Coordinates of C-alpha atoms in Angstrom, one line a residue:
M498 CA -21.3 -14.1 -69.9
M499 CA -23.2 -12.9 -66.9
Q500 CA -22.0 -15.8 -64.8
R501 CA -18.4 -15.2 -65.7
L502 CA -18.7 -11.4 -64.9
D503 CA -20.2 -12.3 -61.5
V504 CA -17.2 -14.6 -60.8
Y505 CA -14.8 -11.8 -61.7
R506 CA -16.7 -9.4 -59.4
L507 CA -16.6 -11.9 -56.6
L508 CA -12.9 -12.5 -57.0
A509 CA -12.2 -8.7 -57.1
A510 CA -14.3 -8.1 -54.0
A511 CA -12.4 -10.9 -52.2
G512 CA -9.1 -9.5 -53.3
C513 CA -10.0 -6.0 -52.0
I514 CA -11.0 -7.5 -48.7
L515 CA -7.7 -9.4 -48.4
L516 CA -5.7 -6.3 -49.3
L517 CA -7.7 -4.2 -46.7
M518 CA -7.2 -6.9 -44.0
Q519 CA -3.4 -7.0 -44.8
G520 CA -3.1 -3.3 -44.6
L521 CA -5.0 -3.1 -41.4
S522 CA -2.8 -5.7 -39.8
F523 CA 0.1 -3.2 -39.8
I524 CA -1.9 -0.6 -38.0
N525 CA -2.2 -1.1 -34.2
L526 CA -5.2 0.9 -33.1
E527 CA -6.8 0.5 -29.6
W528 CA -9.6 2.4 -28.0
D529 CA -10.1 2.3 -24.2
L530 CA -13.9 2.5 -24.0
T531 CA -14.0 1.6 -20.2
L532 CA -15.5 4.1 -17.9
D533 CA -12.6 4.0 -15.5
K534 CA -9.9 4.0 -18.3
R535 CA -8.6 0.7 -17.0
Y536 CA -6.6 0.0 -20.1
T537 CA -4.9 3.4 -20.5
L538 CA -1.4 3.6 -19.3
S539 CA -0.4 6.6 -17.2
E540 CA 2.2 9.1 -18.4
N541 CA 4.5 8.0 -15.7
T542 CA 4.3 4.4 -16.7
V543 CA 4.9 5.3 -20.4
E544 CA 7.9 7.4 -19.4
V545 CA 9.4 4.7 -17.3
A546 CA 8.9 2.0 -20.0
Q547 CA 10.4 4.2 -22.8
S548 CA 13.4 5.1 -20.7
I549 CA 14.7 1.5 -20.5
E550 CA 17.8 0.9 -22.6
Q551 CA 18.6 -2.7 -21.6
P552 CA 16.8 -6.0 -22.2
I553 CA 14.6 -6.9 -19.4
L554 CA 12.7 -10.2 -18.8
I555 CA 9.6 -10.3 -16.6
D556 CA 8.9 -13.8 -15.2
V557 CA 5.3 -14.0 -13.9
M558 CA 4.6 -16.9 -11.5
L559 CA 1.0 -17.3 -12.5
G560 CA 1.2 -20.0 -15.2
G561 CA -0.7 -23.2 -15.2
N562 CA -4.1 -23.9 -13.8
L563 CA -5.3 -21.2 -11.4
P564 CA -8.5 -20.6 -9.4
A565 CA -11.1 -18.4 -11.1
N566 CA -10.1 -15.2 -9.1
Y567 CA -6.4 -15.6 -10.0
Q568 CA -7.3 -16.3 -13.7
R569 CA -8.9 -12.8 -13.7
L570 CA -5.8 -11.3 -12.2
R571 CA -3.6 -13.1 -14.8
T572 CA -5.8 -11.8 -17.6
E573 CA -5.6 -8.2 -16.4
L574 CA -1.8 -8.5 -15.9
T575 CA -1.4 -10.0 -19.4
I576 CA -3.2 -7.0 -21.0
L577 CA -1.1 -4.6 -18.9
L578 CA 2.3 -6.3 -19.8
K579 CA 1.3 -6.3 -23.4
Q580 CA 0.7 -2.6 -23.3
I581 CA 3.9 -1.9 -21.5
S582 CA 6.0 -4.1 -23.8
A583 CA 4.5 -2.3 -26.8
Q584 CA 6.2 0.9 -25.5
N585 CA 9.7 -0.7 -25.6
D586 CA 11.1 -3.7 -27.5
F587 CA 13.6 -4.3 -24.6
I588 CA 10.7 -5.4 -22.3
Q589 CA 9.8 -9.1 -22.6
Y590 CA 7.6 -11.2 -20.4
N591 CA 6.4 -14.8 -19.9
F592 CA 4.2 -16.7 -17.5
V593 CA 5.8 -19.5 -15.5
D594 CA 4.2 -22.4 -13.6
P595 CA 6.5 -22.9 -10.6
F596 CA 5.1 -26.3 -9.9
E597 CA 5.4 -27.8 -13.4
G598 CA 7.4 -31.0 -13.4
V599 CA 8.1 -30.7 -9.6
E600 CA 7.7 -33.8 -7.5
N601 CA 8.7 -32.4 -4.1
K602 CA 6.2 -29.5 -3.8
T603 CA 6.9 -29.1 -0.1
G604 CA 10.6 -28.5 -0.7
L605 CA 9.8 -26.0 -3.4
I606 CA 7.4 -24.1 -1.1
E607 CA 10.1 -23.9 1.6
E608 CA 12.6 -22.6 -1.1
L609 CA 10.0 -20.0 -2.2
Y610 CA 9.7 -18.8 1.3
R611 CA 13.5 -18.5 1.6
Y612 CA 13.6 -16.3 -1.5
G613 CA 10.8 -14.1 -0.2
L614 CA 8.2 -15.4 -2.6
A615 CA 5.5 -16.4 -0.1
P616 CA 2.8 -18.5 -1.8
E617 CA -0.9 -18.2 -1.1
V618 CA -3.4 -21.1 -0.4
E619 CA -6.7 -20.6 -2.2
I620 CA -9.5 -22.8 -1.0
D621 CA -12.5 -23.2 -3.4
Q622 CA -15.6 -24.7 -1.8
E623 CA -18.3 -25.8 -4.3
S624 CA -20.9 -28.5 -4.1
Q625 CA -19.7 -29.8 -0.7
S626 CA -16.2 -30.4 -2.1
T627 CA -13.2 -28.4 -1.1
E628 CA -10.4 -27.8 -3.5
Q629 CA -7.1 -26.4 -2.3
T630 CA -4.7 -24.7 -4.7
I631 CA -1.3 -23.2 -4.0
V632 CA -0.7 -19.9 -5.9
V633 CA 2.5 -17.9 -6.1
P634 CA 1.3 -14.3 -6.8
W635 CA 4.7 -12.9 -7.6
M636 CA 6.7 -11.7 -10.6
I637 CA 10.5 -11.3 -11.0
L638 CA 12.1 -8.6 -13.1
N639 CA 15.5 -9.6 -14.5
V640 CA 18.1 -7.4 -16.2
Q641 CA 21.7 -8.0 -17.2
D642 CA 24.3 -5.3 -17.6
D643 CA 26.1 -6.0 -20.9
S644 CA 29.2 -4.1 -19.8
T645 CA 29.7 -5.8 -16.5
L646 CA 27.7 -9.0 -17.2
E647 CA 26.1 -8.6 -13.8
S648 CA 22.5 -9.6 -13.4
K649 CA 20.0 -8.0 -11.1
S650 CA 16.5 -9.2 -10.1
I651 CA 13.6 -7.5 -8.3
R652 CA 10.7 -9.3 -6.6
V653 CA 7.3 -7.7 -7.1
S654 CA 4.2 -8.9 -5.2
L655 CA 1.0 -9.1 -7.2
L656 CA -1.4 -9.6 -4.3
Q657 CA -2.8 -6.7 -2.3
K658 CA -3.9 -7.9 1.2
N659 CA -5.9 -5.8 3.6
L660 CA -7.5 -6.8 6.9
G661 CA -11.1 -7.9 6.5
D662 CA -11.1 -8.1 2.7
T663 CA -12.9 -11.0 1.0
A664 CA -11.3 -13.0 -1.8
E665 CA -13.0 -10.9 -4.4
Q666 CA -12.1 -7.6 -2.7
R667 CA -8.4 -8.8 -2.5
I668 CA -8.3 -9.6 -6.2
E669 CA -10.0 -6.3 -7.0
Q670 CA -7.4 -4.3 -5.0
S671 CA -4.6 -6.3 -6.6
I672 CA -5.9 -5.5 -10.1
Q673 CA -6.2 -1.9 -9.1
Q674 CA -2.5 -1.8 -8.0
L675 CA -1.1 -3.8 -10.9
E676 CA 0.2 -0.8 -12.9
Y677 CA 1.7 0.7 -9.8
N678 CA 3.5 -2.5 -8.8
V679 CA 4.9 -3.0 -12.3
T680 CA 6.0 0.6 -12.7
D681 CA 7.5 0.5 -9.1
G682 CA 9.4 -2.6 -9.9
L683 CA 10.9 -1.1 -13.1
H684 CA 11.8 2.1 -11.1
R685 CA 13.6 0.1 -8.5
L686 CA 15.4 -2.1 -11.1
F687 CA 17.1 0.9 -12.8
L688 CA 17.3 3.3 -9.9
K689 CA 20.9 4.7 -9.7
E690 CA 20.9 7.9 -7.7
K691 CA 19.1 7.6 -4.4
K692 CA 18.0 10.4 -2.1
S693 CA 19.0 10.1 1.6
I694 CA 17.2 9.7 4.9
A695 CA 18.6 10.6 8.3
V696 CA 17.2 8.2 10.9
I697 CA 17.5 9.9 14.3
S698 CA 19.3 7.5 16.7
S699 CA 19.5 9.8 19.7
H700 CA 16.8 10.7 22.2
N701 CA 16.1 7.0 23.1
G702 CA 13.7 6.3 20.2
S703 CA 12.7 3.1 18.5
S704 CA 15.6 0.7 18.1
D705 CA 16.9 -0.6 14.8
V706 CA 15.4 -4.0 15.2
Q707 CA 12.0 -2.5 15.9
L708 CA 12.2 -0.4 12.7
A709 CA 13.8 -3.2 10.7
S710 CA 10.8 -4.1 8.5
L711 CA 10.0 -0.5 7.4
L712 CA 13.6 0.6 7.0
Q713 CA 14.5 -2.5 4.9
S714 CA 11.6 -1.8 2.6
L715 CA 13.0 1.7 2.0
V716 CA 16.5 0.5 1.1
P717 CA 15.7 -0.2 -2.6
Y718 CA 14.6 3.4 -3.0
Y719 CA 16.8 5.5 -0.6
R720 CA 20.1 5.7 1.2
L721 CA 19.5 5.4 5.0
A722 CA 21.9 6.6 7.7
S723 CA 21.8 6.7 11.4
F724 CA 22.1 10.3 12.7
D725 CA 22.9 11.5 16.2
L726 CA 21.9 15.1 17.0
K727 CA 24.3 14.9 20.0
A728 CA 27.4 13.9 18.0
F729 CA 29.1 17.3 18.4
P730 CA 27.8 19.0 21.5
A731 CA 30.6 21.6 21.4
Q732 CA 30.0 22.3 17.6
P733 CA 26.2 22.2 17.0
S734 CA 26.6 24.1 13.7
K735 CA 28.7 21.2 12.4
T736 CA 25.8 18.8 13.3
L737 CA 23.3 21.1 11.5
E738 CA 25.6 21.2 8.5
N739 CA 25.7 17.4 8.3
L740 CA 21.9 17.2 8.8
S741 CA 21.4 19.6 5.9
R742 CA 22.8 17.1 3.5
F743 CA 19.9 14.8 3.9
D744 CA 16.6 14.9 2.1
L745 CA 14.4 13.6 4.9
L746 CA 14.5 13.5 8.6
F747 CA 13.0 10.4 10.2
V748 CA 12.1 10.6 13.9
A749 CA 10.4 7.6 15.6
N750 CA 9.2 7.6 19.2
P751 CA 11.8 9.8 21.0
T752 CA 11.5 9.8 24.8
E753 CA 14.3 12.2 25.8
E754 CA 13.7 15.9 25.7
F755 CA 15.2 18.0 22.8
T756 CA 17.4 20.8 23.9
T757 CA 17.1 24.4 22.6
E758 CA 20.1 23.8 20.3
E759 CA 18.5 20.6 18.9
K760 CA 15.2 22.3 18.3
F761 CA 17.1 25.1 16.4
M762 CA 18.7 22.4 14.3
L763 CA 15.3 20.9 13.4
D764 CA 13.8 24.3 12.8
Q765 CA 16.7 25.5 10.5
Y766 CA 16.6 22.2 8.6
T767 CA 13.0 22.8 7.9
Q768 CA 13.6 26.4 6.9
Q769 CA 16.1 25.2 4.2
G770 CA 13.4 23.0 2.6
G771 CA 14.2 19.8 4.5
N772 CA 11.3 17.3 4.8
S773 CA 10.6 15.4 8.0
L774 CA 8.5 12.6 9.4
F775 CA 7.7 12.6 13.1
M776 CA 6.0 9.8 15.2
I777 CA 5.5 11.2 18.7
D778 CA 3.8 10.0 21.9
P779 CA 2.5 12.9 23.9
V780 CA 1.4 10.5 26.6
N781 CA 3.6 7.8 28.0
I782 CA 2.4 4.3 28.9
A783 CA 4.8 1.6 30.1
Q784 CA 3.5 -1.3 27.9
D785 CA 6.0 -3.7 29.5
S786 CA 4.3 -3.1 32.8
L787 CA 0.8 -3.3 31.3
F788 CA 1.5 -6.8 29.8
S789 CA 3.2 -8.1 32.9
I790 CA 1.8 -10.3 35.6
K791 CA 0.4 -7.2 37.4
G792 CA -1.5 -6.2 34.2
D793 CA -1.8 -2.4 34.6
A794 CA 0.0 0.8 33.9
I795 CA -0.3 4.5 34.5
A796 CA -0.8 6.9 31.6
F797 CA 0.9 10.2 32.2
P798 CA 1.8 13.1 29.9
I799 CA 5.4 13.7 28.8
D800 CA 7.2 16.7 27.3
I801 CA 10.0 16.1 24.8
G802 CA 10.3 19.7 23.9
L803 CA 8.8 19.7 20.4
E804 CA 5.4 20.9 21.3
E805 CA 6.1 24.6 20.6
L806 CA 7.9 23.7 17.4
F807 CA 4.8 21.9 16.0
F808 CA 2.5 24.6 17.4
K809 CA 4.5 27.2 15.4
Y810 CA 4.1 25.1 12.3
G811 CA 0.3 24.7 12.7
A812 CA -0.2 21.4 14.6
R813 CA -0.9 20.7 18.3
L814 CA -0.4 17.3 19.8
N815 CA -2.9 17.0 22.6
R816 CA -2.1 15.2 25.8
D817 CA -4.9 12.7 25.8
I818 CA -5.6 9.0 24.8
I819 CA -8.2 8.3 22.2
T820 CA -10.3 5.1 22.6
D821 CA -12.4 3.8 19.8
L822 CA -15.1 1.2 19.3
F823 CA -13.6 0.3 16.0
S824 CA -10.4 -1.2 17.4
A825 CA -8.0 -4.1 17.1
P826 CA -8.2 -7.1 19.5
I827 CA -5.6 -8.2 21.9
V828 CA -5.0 -11.8 23.2
I829 CA -5.2 -12.4 26.9
A830 CA -4.5 -15.6 28.8
Q831 CA -7.5 -16.9 30.8
G832 CA -7.1 -19.6 33.5
E833 CA -4.1 -21.0 35.2
N834 CA -1.3 -23.4 34.3
A835 CA -2.4 -26.2 32.0
S836 CA -6.1 -25.0 32.0
S837 CA -5.2 -21.6 30.7
E838 CA -6.3 -20.5 27.2
Y839 CA -5.7 -17.5 25.0
R840 CA -8.7 -15.5 23.9
P841 CA -8.9 -12.3 21.7
Y842 CA -10.7 -9.4 23.3
P843 CA -11.5 -6.0 21.7
W844 CA -9.1 -3.4 23.0
V845 CA -10.4 0.2 22.6
Y846 CA -6.9 1.6 23.3
H847 CA -5.8 0.2 19.9
P848 CA -8.0 2.0 17.4
L849 CA -8.0 1.0 13.7
V850 CA -7.7 4.5 12.2
E851 CA -8.9 5.3 8.7
P852 CA -6.5 6.8 6.1
N853 CA -7.6 9.7 3.9
T854 CA -8.2 7.8 0.6
A855 CA -8.6 11.1 -1.3
H856 CA -4.9 11.8 -0.8
P857 CA -2.1 9.8 -2.6
I858 CA -0.6 8.7 0.8
G859 CA -3.8 7.0 1.9
S860 CA -5.2 5.9 -1.5
A861 CA -5.9 2.1 -1.6
V862 CA -4.5 1.7 1.9
G863 CA -6.4 -0.4 4.5
N864 CA -6.9 0.3 8.2
V865 CA -3.9 1.3 10.2
L866 CA -3.2 0.1 13.8
Q867 CA -2.3 2.8 16.3
Q868 CA -1.7 2.1 20.0
F869 CA -2.5 4.5 22.8
V870 CA -2.7 7.3 20.2
S871 CA -3.4 11.0 21.0
S872 CA -5.4 13.5 19.0
I873 CA -4.0 16.3 16.9
D874 CA -5.5 19.8 16.3
T875 CA -4.6 21.9 13.3
L876 CA -4.1 25.7 13.8
K877 CA -4.6 28.6 11.4
N878 CA -1.4 29.6 9.7
P879 CA -0.1 29.8 6.1
T880 CA 0.9 26.1 5.9
K881 CA -1.4 23.7 4.1
K882 CA -2.8 21.0 6.3
T883 CA -4.1 17.6 5.1
V884 CA -5.5 15.0 7.4
L885 CA -3.8 11.6 6.9
L886 CA -5.3 9.5 9.6
S887 CA -8.4 9.8 11.8
T888 CA -10.5 7.7 14.2
S889 CA -14.1 6.7 13.7
N890 CA -17.1 8.7 14.8
R891 CA -17.5 6.4 17.8
S892 CA -14.5 7.5 19.8
K893 CA -13.8 8.9 23.2
G894 CA -10.9 10.9 24.7
K895 CA -9.3 10.3 28.1
K896 CA -7.1 12.8 29.9
P897 CA -4.1 11.5 31.9
P898 CA -3.1 10.6 34.4
F899 CA -5.2 7.5 34.7
L900 CA -4.8 3.8 35.3
I901 CA -5.1 1.3 32.4
S902 CA -5.7 -2.3 33.3
L903 CA -6.0 -5.4 31.0
E904 CA -9.1 -6.3 32.9
E905 CA -10.9 -3.6 31.0
A906 CA -10.7 -5.7 27.8
T907 CA -12.7 -8.6 29.4
K908 CA -15.5 -6.3 30.6
P909 CA -18.5 -5.3 28.4
V910 CA -18.1 -2.1 26.5
K911 CA -20.9 0.5 26.6
P912 CA -21.2 1.8 23.0
S913 CA -23.3 4.8 24.2
T914 CA -20.3 6.3 26.0
F915 CA -18.3 6.5 22.7
D916 CA -20.1 9.6 21.5
E917 CA -17.3 11.9 20.3
N918 CA -16.6 12.7 16.7
S919 CA -13.6 11.6 14.6
R920 CA -10.3 12.8 15.9
I921 CA -7.1 13.5 13.8
T922 CA -4.2 11.2 14.5
G923 CA -2.0 12.0 11.5
V924 CA -1.5 15.3 9.6
L925 CA 0.6 16.5 6.7
L926 CA 1.9 20.1 6.7
E927 CA 3.2 21.7 3.4
G928 CA 4.4 25.1 2.4
E929 CA 6.7 27.7 3.9
F930 CA 7.2 27.2 7.6
H931 CA 7.7 30.3 9.9
S932 CA 10.7 29.8 12.1
L933 CA 10.3 29.1 15.8
F934 CA 13.3 31.4 16.4
E935 CA 12.2 34.4 14.4
N936 CA 12.5 37.5 16.5
R937 CA 14.4 35.4 19.1
I938 CA 18.1 35.0 19.8
A939 CA 19.5 31.8 18.2
P940 CA 21.3 29.4 20.5
F941 CA 24.3 29.3 18.2
S942 CA 25.4 31.2 15.1
W943 CA 24.3 29.8 11.7
D944 CA 25.6 31.4 8.4
K945 CA 23.0 30.0 6.1
A946 CA 20.3 32.2 4.4
T947 CA 17.3 32.9 6.6
K948 CA 14.8 32.8 3.7
S949 CA 12.3 30.0 4.2
L950 CA 12.0 27.4 1.4
P951 CA 8.9 25.2 0.8
A952 CA 9.0 22.0 2.9
K953 CA 6.8 19.1 3.9
M954 CA 6.3 17.5 7.3
A955 CA 4.2 14.6 8.4
I956 CA 3.2 14.2 12.1
F957 CA 1.7 11.1 13.7
S958 CA 0.6 11.1 17.3
D959 CA 1.7 7.4 17.9
G960 CA 5.4 6.9 18.4
N961 CA 5.1 3.1 18.0
M962 CA 3.2 2.9 14.7
A963 CA 6.5 2.1 12.8
E964 CA 7.6 -0.6 15.1
N965 CA 7.3 -4.3 14.1
Q966 CA 6.9 -7.2 16.4
L967 CA 9.7 -9.7 17.1
D968 CA 9.7 -13.4 17.1
K969 CA 12.6 -15.0 18.9
G970 CA 14.5 -11.7 18.4
N971 CA 13.8 -11.6 14.7
P972 CA 11.7 -8.8 13.2
L973 CA 8.3 -9.6 11.7
E974 CA 6.5 -7.8 8.9
L975 CA 5.4 -4.3 10.0
G976 CA 1.7 -4.4 10.6
Y977 CA 1.5 -8.1 11.3
D978 CA 0.2 -9.1 14.7
K979 CA 1.5 -12.6 15.6
W980 CA -1.0 -13.0 18.4
T981 CA -4.1 -12.5 16.3
N982 CA -2.6 -13.3 12.9
N983 CA -4.0 -10.0 11.6
L984 CA -2.2 -7.8 9.1
Y985 CA -2.6 -4.0 9.2
A986 CA -1.6 -1.4 6.7
N987 CA 1.0 0.5 8.7
K988 CA 3.9 -0.4 6.4
Q989 CA 2.1 0.7 3.2
L990 CA 1.0 3.9 4.7
L991 CA 4.4 4.9 6.0
Q992 CA 6.0 3.9 2.7
N993 CA 3.6 6.1 0.9
T994 CA 4.3 8.9 3.4
V995 CA 8.1 8.7 2.8
H996 CA 7.6 8.6 -1.0
Y997 CA 5.4 11.6 -0.9
L998 CA 7.8 13.6 1.3
M999 CA 10.6 12.7 -1.1
G1000 CA 8.6 14.1 -4.0
E1001 CA 7.7 10.8 -5.6
N1002 CA 4.2 12.0 -6.2
N1003 CA 3.8 10.7 -9.8
R1004 CA 4.2 7.1 -8.8
L1005 CA 1.8 7.5 -5.9
I1006 CA -0.9 8.9 -8.1
L1007 CA -1.1 5.4 -9.7
R1008 CA -2.4 4.1 -6.4
S1009 CA -5.4 6.4 -6.8
K1010 CA -6.4 4.7 -10.0
E1011 CA -9.8 3.1 -9.4
I1012 CA -10.9 0.0 -11.3
R1013 CA -14.4 -1.2 -10.9
L1014 CA -14.8 -5.0 -11.4
A1015 CA -18.1 -6.9 -11.5
F1016 CA -18.2 -10.1 -9.5
L1017 CA -20.9 -12.8 -9.5
D1018 CA -23.1 -13.1 -6.3
K1019 CA -22.1 -16.5 -5.2
M1020 CA -25.1 -16.9 -2.9
L1021 CA -27.5 -16.0 -5.6
V1022 CA -25.7 -18.3 -8.1
N1023 CA -25.9 -21.2 -5.6
N1024 CA -29.6 -20.6 -4.8
Q1025 CA -30.7 -20.3 -8.4
K1026 CA -28.2 -22.7 -10.0
E1027 CA -30.7 -24.8 -11.8
Q1028 CA -32.7 -21.9 -13.2
I1029 CA -29.5 -20.2 -14.5
Q1030 CA -28.3 -23.5 -16.1
T1031 CA -31.7 -23.9 -17.8
V1032 CA -31.6 -20.4 -19.2
I1033 CA -28.0 -20.7 -20.4
F1034 CA -28.6 -23.9 -22.3
A1035 CA -32.2 -23.4 -23.4
L1036 CA -32.1 -19.8 -24.6
P1037 CA -29.4 -20.3 -27.3
L1038 CA -31.3 -23.3 -28.6
A1039 CA -34.6 -21.4 -28.7
L1040 CA -33.0 -18.5 -30.5
L1041 CA -31.5 -20.9 -33.1
A1042 CA -34.8 -22.6 -33.6
L1043 CA -36.6 -19.4 -34.1
T1044 CA -34.0 -18.2 -36.5
G1045 CA -34.2 -21.4 -38.6
L1046 CA -38.0 -21.1 -38.6
F1047 CA -37.9 -17.5 -39.8
F1048 CA -35.5 -18.3 -42.7
S1049 CA -37.6 -21.4 -43.6
L1050 CA -40.8 -19.3 -43.9
M1051 CA -39.0 -16.6 -45.9
R1052 CA -37.7 -19.2 -48.3
R1053 CA -41.1 -20.8 -48.8
R1054 CA -42.7 -17.4 -49.4
L1055 CA -39.9 -16.5 -51.9
Y1056 CA -40.3 -19.7 -54.0
R1057 CA -44.1 -19.4 -54.0
Q1058 CA -43.8 -16.1 -55.7

């Protein structure tokens, strides 16, 4: 009777456990116990995911066998996509191996390049053997409009590359930016109403082909239009009226002086709450002359008429050139004819400035290349000032006029002479701007209200920082130096600046999300490989033996009693 009762109790307990497990299977509970809240979606990501009303398929090109670093990236991305798809049943994803069943890999790689899906070559060196793997760190977001049957696809890069990063740091940065990249891709995929940017084409500034890389990267987010402040010289009020329709004013490297009427346009545009981005050179250097056969150029100050406008708003562009020990190299030809060779030399006139990582614009952004940059001083007035870019603490200022020669790059640098503190080269102004023309006679009548509205303005003291290099007349990626094969973060910083000025702060906050990953010390692992292997294999066996011995002794003691 007792044995039958024990069987019934056992069956009842098993049934209760099965019912409990079945009930818990319908409850989806997750707790993010990580210190950095790595697996907690931001409010902006949840809002974007829940707003999708059409089926969307995300193809991730990280299927198949991957190196260890990219396996970690795939794991983190899988967790993220699972969380996002749980917010909306319309979101589906799958991992694709682009090389599965492909015989002509070379042709596929060329096709990937044509579609803008540049692959990466990962080289894994272990035990004197080198293994090369081609990885495609991209994902494609696809959606089809049921009413028009038109499909739309967006490419999203999964790899974050900064100058000087190791493979581990590159993957860490990429994992940190995963949520931003996915949310940004969803935002671009369903963006319908775009804000507008006026790109100033007058005043002999940077050409369209020089700005091609940056402007093309902004097209998915905004409407861009070329704007001429001199279009209606007899009707400046009409020009100002047209300018007021834009959300952002983009000015890159103007070299012609702004007239009083044009300064009044810029001033009144700001008074109405218009945001603006200025890249200005207070000192002129003919780089064509510098990189010619003669190899020298004169640095001299220029006046384009905007100094008093910036001064009124709380920023002063100094007429100097900042040199820095922490700088980018330039390539110089040495020798003559067939014996000549190209060598990189440090060039103190091209400082690698540091972004303010505490601000959304500079968060997770690498070093930015600026060329012949000047310093900026901030002045006391009601506008809020935030430093965006600054040089290192080993810099030195030079006052023009002076001669710059390429021979300086080949001569030894004296670090002791670079004893000045960090200097500001980019600043953000926010708030209500006092008009330059208050208590002054306006150059032409303007009927709009004179009350100042809050606005934002970013000023950089390098007019060329948005210009990309050219290869046979074709624009290259902004920040890429074809001579040294280095990639700088100019494009990412300026993109963030435009997004911030346009009020896209919520998405930029995702860039500030810090994720701390633990990586193995490869040198330590290689040096203590045998000891680690011994511990890994021997320790579990020893614990198992001790456990068996313990239970054996306990069983003997029990039966003796």
